[in-house]
């Protein structure tokens, strides 16, 4: 995605971002730095983007980027450790191309 843009204003975050929580990094393949960088990148989206997490771990079945920026400790930590700038994260097509070459 491009910073600030999200198709139709809805984002399915799978196992990355939940309402007031984030994905686990203690499982095989998990990496805290990668997760926090992803959360920082998501925080660059418009605050009104509706977030539909991959799991329902709490009373809210949906949230928004703005709500998570204000209430989610993982999102706040991510923004502090890895401030998002447009040049700090590879664009998706480059990442896909590299994966196809493997």
PDB file of C-alpha atoms in Angstrom, residues 45-92:
ATOM      1  CA  UNK A  45      -2.581   5.037   7.056  1.00  0.00           C
ATOM      2  CA  UNK A  46      -5.440   7.461   7.493  1.00  0.00           C
ATOM      3  CA  UNK A  47      -6.783   7.284  11.046  1.00  0.00           C
ATOM      4  CA  UNK A  48     -10.293   6.570   9.735  1.00  0.00           C
ATOM      5  CA  UNK A  49      -9.283   3.312   8.031  1.00  0.00           C
ATOM      6  CA  UNK A  50     -11.384   0.503   9.503  1.00  0.00           C
ATOM      7  CA  UNK A  51      -9.296  -2.429  10.762  1.00  0.00           C
ATOM      8  CA  UNK A  52     -10.738  -5.933  10.606  1.00  0.00           C
ATOM      9  CA  UNK A  53      -8.399  -8.213  12.578  1.00  0.00           C
ATOM     10  CA  UNK A  54      -7.878 -11.853  11.716  1.00  0.00           C
ATOM     11  CA  UNK A  55      -9.105 -12.949  15.158  1.00  0.00           C
ATOM     12  CA  UNK A  56     -11.601 -11.718  17.732  1.00  0.00           C
ATOM     13  CA  UNK A  57      -9.640 -11.530  20.982  1.00  0.00           C
ATOM     14  CA  UNK A  58     -11.719  -8.925  22.731  1.00  0.00           C
ATOM     15  CA  UNK A  59     -15.017  -7.131  22.929  1.00  0.00           C
ATOM     16  CA  UNK A  60     -14.455  -5.196  19.668  1.00  0.00           C
ATOM     17  CA  UNK A  61     -14.717  -7.022  16.364  1.00  0.00           C
ATOM     18  CA  UNK A  62     -13.326  -4.040  14.451  1.00  0.00           C
ATOM     19  CA  UNK A  63     -11.278  -0.975  15.216  1.00  0.00           C
ATOM     20  CA  UNK A  64      -9.592   1.842  13.299  1.00  0.00           C
ATOM     21  CA  UNK A  65      -6.024   2.945  12.734  1.00  0.00           C
ATOM     22  CA  UNK A  66      -6.726   6.059  14.825  1.00  0.00           C
ATOM     23  CA  UNK A  67      -8.122   4.040  17.742  1.00  0.00           C
ATOM     24  CA  UNK A  68      -5.070   1.774  17.673  1.00  0.00           C
ATOM     25  CA  UNK A  69      -2.640   4.696  17.547  1.00  0.00           C
ATOM     26  CA  UNK A  70      -4.325   6.098  20.668  1.00  0.00           C
ATOM     27  CA  UNK A  71      -4.879   2.892  22.655  1.00  0.00           C
ATOM     28  CA  UNK A  72      -2.577   0.114  21.452  1.00  0.00           C
ATOM     29  CA  UNK A  73       0.737  -0.097  23.346  1.00  0.00           C
ATOM     30  CA  UNK A  74       2.264  -2.202  20.557  1.00  0.00           C
ATOM     31  CA  UNK A  75       1.397   0.460  17.975  1.00  0.00           C
ATOM     32  CA  UNK A  76       2.865   3.222  20.167  1.00  0.00           C
ATOM     33  CA  UNK A  77       6.071   1.241  20.707  1.00  0.00           C
ATOM     34  CA  UNK A  78       6.337   0.596  16.968  1.00  0.00           C
ATOM     35  CA  UNK A  79       5.964   4.285  16.132  1.00  0.00           C
ATOM     36  CA  UNK A  80       8.636   5.225  18.680  1.00  0.00           C
ATOM     37  CA  UNK A  81      11.196   2.589  17.655  1.00  0.00           C
ATOM     38  CA  UNK A  82      10.616   2.667  13.906  1.00  0.00           C
ATOM     39  CA  UNK A  83       9.181   6.018  12.818  1.00  0.00           C
ATOM     40  CA  UNK A  84       7.670   5.494   9.383  1.00  0.00           C
ATOM     41  CA  UNK A  85       9.104   7.427   6.463  1.00  0.00           C
ATOM     42  CA  UNK A  86       8.318   6.689   2.855  1.00  0.00           C
ATOM     43  CA  UNK A  87      11.885   5.498   2.206  1.00  0.00           C
ATOM     44  CA  UNK A  88      12.154   3.293   5.291  1.00  0.00           C
ATOM     45  CA  UNK A  89      10.050   0.385   4.009  1.00  0.00           C
ATOM     46  CA  UNK A  90      10.388  -1.423   0.687  1.00  0.00           C
ATOM     47  CA  UNK A  91       7.465  -1.008  -1.661  1.00  0.00           C
ATOM     48  CA  UNK A  92       5.307  -4.121  -2.028  1.00  0.00           C
TER      49      UNK A  92
END
